[in-house]
Amino acid sequence: MRIKSLLGKLSIERIEKFIQSPVWRLARQKGWTWEAAAVNEEMIQEAAHLLSPCAAGVLKEMLRLFAAAPVEGEQLVKEVRKRTDLSGAECQLGLAELEAAGILFSVRKAWGERLYFLPLESFSSWQRAIFPFHAEQISLQQKEDLMNGHIRPYCRPFGRQLLAALVTLGRSGLKLTASGTLPKKTVSKLLQSIDFDERWLGAFHLKWSYPESYPLTVAFILEASLAAGLLEQDEGTMKWNKDRLSRWLMLEEAEREQQLMSWLLALLLPASGESAHLAAVLTDLEAGKWYAEQHMNFMLHSANVLVSDGEERADDLALQRWYGLWHSLGWLEVADCFSTDHKQLFFRWKTAAPLGAEIVDINQNTSPYAVIQPNGEIMVEPQCPFWIRWELELLAQKKSDEQVSVYRLEAAAIAEAMEHGRTRSGIQAFLLFLSGGEPLHAAVEASLEVWTSRACRVEFAEVTLLHCVDSAMAAVVEENLSLSPYLLQKLGSLDFIVQKSRVTEIRNLLKESGYSPRKAIQSNDESEGTGYPIINIEEAVGKILPERRSALEPNRAAPTYIYEAFPLHHFELSENPSQASFPTAAQRERVPAMWIKQLRAYHHSTRRELIEQALQWQTPVQLRIEHELRSFIPERLEQQSEGWAVIGILRNEPQRQSIRLTPDMWEEMRLVIPGQDTSI
């Protein structure tokens, strides 16, 4: 669950209490709100140093064992006790502290069991705070290997790929089939518009809706579009949200990519298991520097955050998938190096990768974003805004789309643009702005004049009526000898009745004559909001939207194409943290006060009573063994013919292992109440 979703469920009073926690001391001094501090790297690093040993121990093991996935409270306590010397009561105390600070949250399942989770935006920062890493760049020998390696092909940034997919939807239309899905032809075009390899996405074992109609990559693109609010779907229809689309297109590229990265991590981290640790490490690396996959794996294994066997994981797709996916999304450069004895993988973040750097303000300079050649070829700079690319994708035929994109003005593209509501004056104004105010070459002006004067001047109506835009065009049709056999009857001065079965032939004849008709057949029930939206130039240039930095947040009222690994929003958020004082005061009053307050020597039978009480409360006991004070975590009692013994963990031993103590092995003892005693 993300911070924004939590804010919608939490009371104002509880949110204000979070920042009062001692761990947020620095944030409080700087006047930060909890929601800002909870996702800030510096504040989280400071908070990590202020956690109590109980809270730090619980959080560390939760991250180590479950990464970004939620976990049931009972299972969490069991695993923490198994791997640390914390008692059950100390685990509960740690959970209470983490919940009170807004670091962990819990939801209640139907049967009352708590499910604990970390807000998704804060996972990576907490992972790095609890498991600090120092990544080293590749060595001189590895640099030589890199020189002989194979760099994987260039992929466009995710935002550019998503734009291409949206352009495809704009051109193809958003009408759905009877089954509520896009037509197969549209799905096929969507697949052609993107670069990323589905196997890397598939390695996360995601589940999605309409798997028989949509490949995973198409569902992924639709989910990203819905999350950004660019598309809306309801009751079997899909439409554009033109306002949100305009805002998204006007974002700076760095900001857009960062929003996409945030959305991607929120979607995939819970589904990635222990490889979420790798994602947290990688997103903290310096852009432009080469690193080795082998070194990343070594660091993770050294920190013991990969619980699977290292030998098996070395070439496992579970770790490889992050490199492959981020390369497919255009953020990471990857080189494969093969030698006689082993294979190496080197990588580096591109300088424009969304790694959390400060986002610059929207740049509104009017320098030309493109150069328009006399032959109609358009060379587009990499920093060209998306709202310009959106329009250019419709007006011109794309020839290449790498660092510098190349388009070409052609009659067919201009005809398609006019079919989507563009006009001659609008196209000319756009191209003039695109070139920085430089007048268009005479040859380009002449071509536009011809193409726009001929495009979309005739169209087909549902009654199979050939309609001309004016009497001059009607005369051209009427005088065309090749068309005359198809004209059954003239209606008025602009319309001709034709056979519906001959529409394709008539369309081709009109094209050959230089008069491309509209592709769509006019219908009275044509849906609105499904075509290629028009982005107003004046608004795009002069309007700075205050909400332009709103993060991509899935709209739960709309269908979800990619299912969450753990859909926590179905459950009720726990209003109160775990029991902060355990055992309760009433429980403590039922035992002699001296059992808690003072070390004493007791009869063996009383010693057993204290051990039984500690087991019931899941608390430590303090023992004096050979005149030395030791902290002991009892786990179970054993009864044998010669007497009883207790099995448990003796703290501060070189190795954590259970030992067996008989009552004659310690001189004095007392119960220790977590939160009220200093651990020994």
XYZ file of C-alpha atoms in Angstrom:
680
model
C 0.000 0.000 0.000
C 1.283 3.456 -0.879
C 1.442 6.582 1.270
C -1.355 8.283 -0.671
C -3.696 5.357 -0.006
C -2.761 5.372 3.682
C -3.481 9.094 3.981
C -7.002 8.412 2.773
C -7.539 5.847 5.538
C -5.747 7.436 8.514
C -7.247 9.986 10.878
C -5.596 13.402 11.142
C -4.916 12.764 14.834
C -3.029 9.549 14.126
C -0.963 11.148 11.366
C 0.015 13.965 13.715
C 1.055 11.416 16.359
C 3.443 9.714 13.941
C 5.749 12.717 13.680
C 5.877 12.985 17.490
C 7.653 9.634 17.679
C 11.251 9.967 18.959
C 12.597 8.408 15.761
C 11.419 11.413 13.706
C 13.316 13.902 15.875
C 15.254 15.480 12.983
C 12.191 15.718 10.771
C 10.230 17.337 13.577
C 12.996 19.883 14.169
C 12.935 20.810 10.487
C 9.156 21.180 10.472
C 8.529 18.214 8.198
C 5.237 16.360 8.018
C 5.188 12.611 8.577
C 4.201 11.849 4.976
C 7.239 13.788 3.717
C 9.669 12.299 6.236
C 8.391 8.755 5.680
C 9.724 8.693 2.107
C 12.844 10.837 2.527
C 16.212 9.057 2.460
C 17.950 11.419 4.903
C 15.129 11.340 7.455
C 14.882 7.561 7.275
C 18.633 7.180 7.776
C 18.377 9.347 10.907
C 15.298 7.487 12.153
C 17.054 4.128 11.752
C 19.729 5.195 14.254
C 17.057 6.133 16.811
C 15.107 2.872 16.750
C 15.160 0.835 19.942
C 16.947 -2.549 19.780
C 13.573 -4.311 19.752
C 12.186 -2.232 16.873
C 15.433 -2.403 14.911
C 15.633 -6.175 15.364
C 12.064 -6.751 14.204
C 12.367 -4.435 11.199
C 15.699 -5.913 10.141
C 14.427 -9.484 10.136
C 11.164 -8.489 8.465
C 13.080 -6.831 5.626
C 15.598 -9.664 5.403
C 13.022 -12.444 5.230
C 10.013 -10.863 3.531
C 11.468 -7.837 1.694
C 8.582 -5.684 0.400
C 5.864 -8.306 0.894
C 3.385 -8.099 3.788
C 3.552 -10.789 6.465
C 1.200 -12.159 9.108
C 2.067 -10.994 12.606
C 2.230 -14.481 14.098
C 4.592 -15.693 11.375
C 6.743 -12.576 11.697
C 7.197 -12.971 15.458
C 7.948 -16.668 15.022
C 10.646 -15.996 12.423
C 12.184 -13.120 14.380
C 12.396 -15.259 17.530
C 13.942 -18.085 15.537
C 16.720 -15.890 14.148
C 17.410 -13.393 16.957
C 17.629 -13.369 20.731
C 14.473 -11.264 21.049
C 11.653 -12.670 23.141
C 8.051 -12.707 21.962
C 7.150 -9.758 24.193
C 10.117 -7.788 22.855
C 8.961 -8.507 19.315
C 5.513 -7.152 20.170
C 7.110 -4.109 21.767
C 9.178 -3.522 18.624
C 6.103 -3.835 16.406
C 4.239 -1.360 18.602
C 7.071 1.168 18.303
C 7.224 0.784 14.525
C 3.460 1.218 14.173
C 3.388 4.210 16.510
C 5.991 5.928 14.316
C 4.191 5.203 11.040
C 7.021 2.968 9.834
C 4.975 -0.223 9.769
C 1.230 -0.571 9.350
C -1.124 -3.484 9.709
C -4.486 -4.544 8.356
C -6.822 -7.035 9.960
C -7.929 -10.130 8.126
C -11.424 -11.515 8.536
C -10.348 -13.797 11.392
C -8.490 -11.020 13.220
C -4.915 -11.861 12.230
C -2.767 -8.811 11.588
C -0.922 -8.440 8.302
C 2.087 -6.123 8.643
C 3.553 -4.107 5.779
C 5.862 -1.217 4.997
C 4.588 1.636 2.754
C 5.935 0.778 -0.677
C 7.629 4.141 -1.302
C 9.681 3.784 1.864
C 10.870 0.194 1.369
C 14.043 0.972 -0.587
C 15.168 3.715 1.804
C 14.605 1.533 4.874
C 16.349 -1.381 3.187
C 19.406 0.778 2.557
C 19.294 2.201 6.089
C 19.135 -1.232 7.742
C 21.494 -2.969 5.292
C 23.989 -0.300 4.184
C 26.008 -1.213 1.112
C 29.057 0.300 -0.553
C 28.993 -0.635 -4.216
C 32.315 -0.625 -6.039
C 32.706 0.249 -9.692
C 34.216 -2.304 -12.038
C 37.941 -3.053 -11.815
C 40.568 -2.363 -14.490
C 40.431 -5.993 -15.600
C 36.654 -5.823 -15.826
C 36.940 -2.634 -17.889
C 39.018 -4.601 -20.383
C 36.371 -7.322 -20.405
C 33.722 -4.660 -20.949
C 35.553 -3.350 -24.017
C 35.173 -6.804 -25.583
C 31.588 -7.263 -24.427
C 28.283 -6.932 -26.241
C 26.127 -3.895 -25.423
C 22.441 -4.738 -25.598
C 20.462 -2.737 -28.199
C 19.101 0.728 -27.450
C 15.602 0.919 -25.970
C 13.550 4.090 -25.659
C 12.763 5.405 -22.163
C 9.570 3.979 -20.692
C 7.764 7.294 -21.107
C 8.542 7.370 -24.822
C 7.320 3.800 -25.219
C 4.139 4.596 -23.327
C 3.630 7.644 -25.549
C 3.984 5.456 -28.645
C 1.373 3.077 -27.237
C -0.990 5.962 -26.499
C -0.496 7.251 -30.042
C -1.435 3.800 -31.319
C -4.597 3.853 -29.217
C -5.384 7.344 -30.489
C -5.060 6.256 -34.089
C -6.836 2.925 -33.703
C -9.597 4.188 -31.424
C -10.731 3.004 -28.008
C -13.845 1.099 -28.991
C -14.056 -2.259 -27.234
C -15.375 -5.564 -28.505
C -18.413 -7.311 -27.069
C -16.109 -9.075 -24.591
C -14.903 -5.727 -23.240
C -11.422 -5.844 -24.776
C -9.600 -3.971 -27.509
C -9.748 -5.539 -30.988
C -6.964 -7.959 -31.926
C -5.690 -5.554 -34.572
C -5.234 -2.813 -31.975
C -3.517 -5.226 -29.576
C -1.117 -6.250 -32.341
C -0.263 -2.619 -33.065
C 0.310 -1.953 -29.359
C 2.855 -4.771 -29.242
C 4.688 -3.241 -32.198
C 4.841 0.185 -30.536
C 6.902 -0.881 -27.496
C 10.453 -2.158 -27.045
C 10.500 -4.148 -23.833
C 10.880 -7.894 -23.722
C 7.925 -9.640 -22.083
C 10.089 -12.365 -20.554
C 11.553 -9.910 -18.032
C 8.116 -8.748 -16.982
C 6.877 -12.334 -16.964
C 9.680 -13.299 -14.587
C 7.773 -11.481 -11.806
C 4.936 -14.034 -12.156
C 2.254 -11.363 -12.427
C -1.385 -12.165 -13.022
C -3.559 -9.978 -15.221
C -7.085 -9.660 -16.536
C -8.142 -10.897 -19.991
C -5.034 -13.104 -20.463
C -6.708 -14.769 -23.444
C -6.955 -11.377 -25.215
C -4.059 -9.335 -23.853
C -0.389 -10.330 -23.689
C 1.228 -9.272 -20.419
C 2.983 -6.302 -22.029
C -0.310 -4.895 -23.333
C -1.962 -5.324 -19.928
C 1.077 -3.580 -18.423
C 0.718 -0.597 -20.775
C -3.017 -0.322 -20.103
C -2.415 -0.516 -16.338
C 0.174 2.279 -16.542
C -2.267 4.398 -18.563
C -5.058 3.838 -16.045
C -2.726 4.533 -13.124
C -1.785 7.876 -14.677
C -5.457 8.646 -15.255
C -4.912 8.995 -19.005
C -7.593 6.432 -19.796
C -10.913 5.725 -18.131
C -12.909 2.536 -18.461
C -16.414 1.913 -17.230
C -19.305 -0.314 -18.250
C -17.646 -1.731 -21.318
C -16.317 1.546 -22.707
C -12.878 3.142 -22.731
C -12.325 6.882 -23.116
C -9.584 9.461 -22.881
C -9.299 11.740 -19.880
C -8.186 14.718 -21.962
C -7.403 16.924 -18.976
C -5.108 14.343 -17.337
C -3.569 13.496 -20.709
C -2.706 17.174 -21.266
C -1.066 17.402 -17.844
C 0.902 14.217 -18.388
C 2.140 15.304 -21.805
C 3.300 18.639 -20.372
C 5.432 17.101 -17.627
C 9.194 17.407 -17.854
C 10.685 14.116 -19.049
C 12.674 13.591 -15.827
C 9.554 14.044 -13.727
C 7.483 11.752 -15.916
C 10.097 8.995 -15.840
C 10.425 9.318 -12.069
C 6.669 8.923 -11.644
C 6.770 5.855 -13.871
C 9.649 4.366 -11.864
C 7.762 4.975 -8.609
C 4.656 3.306 -10.016
C 6.692 0.412 -11.393
C 8.419 -0.266 -8.069
C 5.126 -0.098 -6.162
C 3.696 -2.675 -8.555
C 6.662 -5.058 -8.722
C 8.473 -4.882 -5.367
C 5.836 -6.909 -3.458
C 5.895 -9.514 -6.239
C 9.680 -9.752 -6.471
C 10.477 -11.655 -3.277
C 14.066 -11.386 -2.101
C 15.160 -9.739 -5.359
C 13.477 -6.583 -4.020
C 16.724 -6.125 -2.069
C 18.609 -5.971 -5.353
C 16.198 -3.346 -6.681
C 16.770 -1.216 -3.579
C 20.544 -1.445 -3.996
C 20.521 -0.740 -7.727
C 18.313 2.349 -7.497
C 20.845 3.925 -5.129
C 23.787 3.657 -7.528
C 25.374 6.580 -9.333
C 24.244 7.093 -12.917
C 26.830 6.844 -15.675
C 29.139 4.471 -13.730
C 29.707 0.840 -14.692
C 29.082 -1.876 -12.102
C 29.258 -5.663 -12.165
C 26.319 -7.942 -11.439
C 28.715 -10.332 -9.705
C 29.638 -7.647 -7.154
C 25.966 -6.856 -6.481
C 25.237 -10.508 -5.757
C 28.293 -10.750 -3.514
C 27.122 -7.759 -1.439
C 23.632 -9.175 -1.025
C 24.901 -12.604 -0.011
C 27.371 -11.027 2.415
C 24.491 -9.183 4.072
C 22.552 -12.469 4.201
C 19.480 -10.943 2.568
C 19.272 -13.645 -0.104
C 17.987 -16.657 1.785
C 18.317 -18.992 -1.207
C 21.553 -20.781 -1.931
C 24.066 -18.533 -3.643
C 25.209 -21.172 -6.132
C 21.678 -21.614 -7.435
C 20.931 -17.898 -7.557
C 23.991 -16.861 -9.563
C 22.256 -17.132 -12.944
C 18.703 -17.122 -11.679
C 16.121 -15.152 -13.623
C 14.819 -13.828 -10.300
C 17.836 -11.511 -10.050
C 18.466 -11.083 -13.778
C 14.935 -9.772 -14.325
C 15.628 -6.329 -12.840
C 18.552 -5.731 -15.210
C 16.577 -6.991 -18.192
C 13.437 -5.050 -17.346
C 15.174 -1.724 -16.693
C 17.145 -2.133 -19.911
C 13.917 -2.823 -21.819
C 12.439 0.331 -20.295
C 15.347 2.398 -21.573
C 16.845 3.314 -18.199
C 19.787 0.914 -17.949
C 22.665 0.036 -20.257
C 23.649 -3.633 -20.058
C 26.714 -5.361 -21.469
C 27.126 -9.133 -21.722
C 30.724 -10.319 -21.590
C 31.737 -13.879 -22.400
C 35.095 -15.407 -21.562
C 36.418 -18.944 -21.707
C 35.447 -19.768 -18.132
C 32.429 -17.630 -17.258
C 29.918 -15.013 -18.305
C 29.815 -11.535 -16.813
C 27.133 -8.869 -16.851
C 28.030 -5.191 -16.509
C 25.556 -2.355 -16.283
C 25.203 1.363 -15.733
C 22.277 3.709 -15.298
C 21.793 6.210 -18.085
C 22.303 9.817 -17.024
C 18.582 10.483 -17.520
C 17.488 7.449 -15.476
C 14.886 8.219 -12.756
C 16.999 7.587 -9.655
C 15.442 10.165 -7.326
C 17.476 13.229 -8.262
C 15.856 16.612 -7.797
C 13.428 17.434 -10.584
C 13.949 20.681 -12.453
C 11.097 23.067 -13.134
C 9.282 23.020 -16.439
C 11.461 24.625 -19.120
C 9.532 27.063 -21.268
C 12.241 28.324 -23.615
C 11.111 28.835 -27.190
C 14.224 27.482 -28.890
C 13.372 25.173 -31.815
C 12.704 21.567 -30.859
C 13.124 20.339 -34.423
C 14.538 21.132 -37.832
C 12.143 20.844 -40.775
C 13.964 20.067 -44.026
C 12.732 21.232 -47.466
C 11.867 17.602 -48.322
C 9.501 17.417 -45.340
C 11.871 15.462 -43.119
C 11.765 16.532 -39.452
C 14.730 16.016 -37.100
C 13.466 16.111 -33.494
C 15.745 16.897 -30.536
C 15.773 14.454 -27.556
C 14.437 17.141 -25.171
C 11.356 17.769 -27.311
C 8.293 17.910 -24.981
C 5.800 15.083 -25.107
C 2.838 17.282 -26.007
C 4.719 18.226 -29.188
C 5.650 14.608 -29.900
C 2.003 13.642 -29.367
C 0.907 15.925 -32.191
C 3.900 15.144 -34.386
C 3.187 11.406 -34.193
C -0.134 12.105 -35.888
C 1.020 14.660 -38.472
C 4.078 12.856 -39.815
C 5.335 9.365 -40.531
C 8.004 8.260 -38.038
C 11.150 6.931 -39.691
C 13.342 6.320 -36.626
C 13.039 6.868 -32.883
C 16.357 6.704 -31.082
C 18.278 9.581 -29.485
C 17.192 11.869 -32.335
C 13.794 11.029 -33.794
C 13.201 11.415 -37.521
C 9.762 12.035 -39.024
C 8.586 12.821 -42.542
C 5.578 14.829 -43.646
C 3.489 12.735 -46.034
C 0.078 13.030 -47.609
C -1.296 9.954 -45.824
C -0.270 11.250 -42.384
C -1.762 14.693 -43.059
C -4.989 13.039 -44.208
C -5.114 10.970 -41.005
C -4.498 14.087 -38.908
C -7.354 15.913 -40.589
C -9.562 12.906 -40.022
C -8.843 13.328 -36.305
C -10.010 16.944 -36.343
C -6.862 18.844 -37.321
C -7.131 21.748 -39.758
C -4.790 23.290 -42.312
C -4.237 26.417 -40.220
C -3.701 24.372 -37.063
C -1.115 22.138 -38.749
C 0.770 25.134 -40.142
C 0.757 26.886 -36.751
C 2.060 23.761 -35.055
C 4.916 23.273 -37.521
C 5.826 26.948 -37.224
C 6.046 26.632 -33.437
C 7.993 23.390 -33.754
C 10.684 25.096 -35.817
C 11.077 27.936 -33.312
C 9.212 30.459 -35.452
C 11.330 29.880 -38.555
C 9.178 30.146 -41.727
C 8.468 26.836 -43.418
C 10.284 26.123 -46.664
C 8.265 26.933 -49.768
C 8.264 23.281 -50.844
C 6.798 22.234 -47.481
C 4.157 24.980 -47.661
C 3.220 23.900 -51.170
C 2.909 20.246 -50.189
C 0.747 21.112 -47.192
C -1.451 23.246 -49.417
C -2.076 20.351 -51.786
C -2.449 17.645 -49.144
C -4.804 19.597 -46.890
C -6.910 20.774 -49.813
C -7.479 17.212 -50.935
C -7.692 15.247 -47.683
C -11.026 14.372 -46.092
C -13.092 16.266 -48.633
C -15.274 13.231 -49.156
C -16.557 10.688 -46.671
C -18.829 7.678 -46.462
C -22.043 7.757 -44.444
C -23.644 4.683 -42.882
C -26.371 4.767 -45.550
C -23.540 4.331 -48.026
C -23.779 7.888 -49.194
C -20.713 9.370 -50.889
C -20.604 12.887 -49.452
C -18.489 15.725 -50.899
C -17.375 18.724 -48.899
C -18.430 21.268 -51.541
C -19.812 21.578 -55.068
C -16.317 21.769 -56.572
C -15.413 18.394 -55.098
C -18.746 16.966 -56.218
C -17.912 18.071 -59.757
C -14.525 16.310 -59.561
C -16.239 13.059 -58.541
C -18.960 13.381 -61.146
C -16.464 14.048 -63.946
C -14.220 11.118 -62.990
C -14.970 8.441 -65.578
C -13.568 5.643 -63.411
C -15.987 6.527 -60.602
C -19.144 7.024 -62.614
C -20.090 3.301 -62.744
C -20.221 3.261 -58.935
C -22.467 6.310 -58.524
C -26.012 5.001 -58.306
C -27.750 8.316 -57.707
C -26.944 11.930 -56.939
C -28.722 13.489 -53.961
C -28.667 17.260 -53.989
C -25.412 18.940 -54.925
C -22.947 17.138 -52.619
C -24.023 13.495 -52.138
C -24.023 10.287 -54.168
C -25.586 6.966 -53.249
C -23.172 4.045 -53.761
C -23.276 0.306 -53.095
C -21.970 -0.566 -49.647
C -20.101 -3.575 -51.035
C -18.115 -1.325 -53.411
C -16.850 1.160 -50.797
C -13.298 -0.276 -50.791
C -13.021 0.020 -54.590
C -14.326 3.588 -54.558
C -11.930 4.481 -51.744
C -8.951 3.203 -53.756
C -10.040 5.091 -56.883
C -10.337 8.330 -54.896
C -6.860 7.782 -53.438
C -5.422 7.214 -56.916
C -6.990 10.495 -57.987
C -5.244 12.269 -55.090
C -8.335 12.754 -52.917
C -8.010 10.525 -49.835
C -11.447 10.027 -48.216
C -11.939 9.710 -44.465
C -11.231 6.213 -43.181
C -14.168 6.196 -40.779
C -17.717 5.818 -41.999
C -19.929 8.495 -40.503
C -22.538 7.201 -38.066
C -25.099 8.975 -35.904
C -24.191 6.894 -32.819
C -20.424 7.534 -33.030
C -18.996 7.624 -29.511
C -17.214 10.682 -28.197
C -13.888 10.647 -26.406
C -12.432 7.622 -28.204
C -10.481 9.331 -31.021
C -7.116 11.118 -31.048
C -7.404 13.973 -28.504
C -6.369 17.500 -29.522
C -3.878 19.203 -27.191
C -4.325 22.969 -27.235
C -1.013 24.681 -28.073
C -1.717 27.855 -26.107
C -2.557 25.876 -22.975
C 0.475 23.649 -23.381
C 2.886 26.567 -23.711
C 1.447 28.959 -21.145
C -0.111 26.801 -18.447
C 1.927 25.481 -15.491
C -0.316 23.064 -13.693
C 0.021 23.085 -9.885
C -0.837 19.388 -9.682
C 1.607 18.360 -12.386
C 3.676 16.457 -9.835
C 0.925 14.198 -8.609
C 2.222 10.650 -8.569
C 0.717 7.840 -10.582
C -1.780 6.230 -8.258
C -4.020 3.352 -9.335
C -7.677 4.314 -9.482
C -9.464 1.541 -7.609
C -12.822 2.566 -9.056
C -11.533 1.558 -12.495
C -10.682 -1.947 -13.676
C -7.172 -3.106 -12.899
C -5.319 -4.882 -15.669
C -2.363 -6.039 -13.561
C -3.395 -7.685 -10.311
C -1.507 -6.681 -7.186
C 0.512 -9.441 -5.558
C -0.998 -8.459 -2.183
C -4.171 -6.329 -2.541
C -4.159 -4.845 0.962
C -6.871 -2.290 0.207
C -9.437 -5.088 0.607
C -8.707 -5.241 4.345
C -9.450 -2.817 7.155
C -6.488 -0.767 8.348
C -5.783 -1.385 12.032
C -6.662 1.742 13.985
C -4.498 1.016 17.023
C -0.917 -0.270 17.123
C -0.020 -3.575 18.718
C -0.214 -3.723 22.508
C 2.513 -1.254 23.506
C 2.900 -2.556 27.068
C 3.006 -6.320 27.254
C 2.259 -7.929 29.620
C -0.485 -5.586 30.830
C -0.513 -3.958 34.266
C -3.364 -6.241 35.350
C -1.334 -9.289 34.382
C 1.710 -8.038 36.275
C -0.354 -7.489 39.432
C -1.199 -11.193 39.547
C 2.404 -12.186 40.271
C 4.535 -11.278 43.306
C 6.198 -7.887 42.792
C 9.580 -9.244 43.850
C 9.566 -11.622 40.880
C 9.993 -8.538 38.691
C 11.765 -5.975 40.865
C 14.593 -7.874 42.480
C 17.040 -10.684 41.831
C 16.483 -13.429 44.381
C 17.310 -17.029 45.065
C 14.227 -19.237 44.954
C 13.322 -22.834 45.660
C 13.404 -25.021 42.547
C 9.609 -25.168 42.475
C 9.366 -21.352 42.547
C 12.048 -21.098 39.910
C 9.847 -23.263 37.729
C 6.884 -20.937 38.353
C 8.935 -17.943 37.217
C 10.036 -19.794 34.080
C 6.425 -20.799 33.340
C 5.341 -17.181 33.772
C 8.091 -16.011 31.428
C 6.973 -18.563 28.853
C 3.375 -17.396 29.164
C 4.334 -13.727 28.779
C 7.088 -14.508 26.240
C 9.524 -12.370 28.236
C 13.210 -12.826 29.135
C 14.458 -13.712 32.583
C 17.583 -12.392 34.249
C 19.813 -15.083 35.739
C 22.908 -14.936 37.882
C 25.108 -17.733 36.599
C 28.458 -18.246 38.292
C 28.217 -14.721 39.753
C 27.594 -13.179 36.305
C 24.282 -11.581 35.234
C 22.917 -13.119 32.032
C 19.762 -12.615 29.998
C 17.956 -15.804 29.068
C 15.026 -16.373 26.666
C 13.138 -19.508 27.744
C 11.581 -21.511 24.913
C 10.131 -24.608 26.595
C 10.215 -26.718 29.740
C 11.363 -30.321 29.872
C 10.235 -32.761 32.546
C 12.403 -35.789 33.199
C 12.514 -38.420 35.907
C 15.355 -36.684 37.704
C 13.638 -33.281 37.548
C 12.878 -30.447 35.162
C 14.977 -28.293 32.836
C 14.403 -25.290 30.581
C 15.503 -24.994 26.949
C 16.236 -21.515 25.638
C 18.682 -18.933 24.311
C 21.405 -17.427 26.456
C 22.123 -13.970 25.111
C 25.570 -12.657 24.172
C 26.884 -16.068 23.253
C 29.278 -16.303 20.255
C 26.727 -18.418 18.406
C 22.974 -18.380 18.708
C 21.980 -21.865 19.804
C 19.575 -23.389 22.280
C 20.998 -24.575 25.581
C 19.540 -26.696 28.382
C 19.582 -25.338 31.941
C 18.583 -27.162 35.103
C 17.426 -25.073 38.112
C 20.650 -25.709 39.989
C 22.681 -23.992 37.257
C 21.833 -20.420 38.336
C 21.925 -18.716 41.721
C 19.327 -15.914 41.397
C 16.672 -14.830 38.944
C 13.907 -12.356 38.125
C 11.374 -11.678 35.372
C 12.219 -8.908 32.887
C 9.376 -6.798 31.481
C 10.339 -5.385 28.038
C 10.073 -1.616 27.876
C 10.567 -1.274 31.616
C 13.991 -2.826 32.008
C 17.319 -2.302 30.362
C 18.250 -5.448 28.469
C 21.388 -7.146 29.693
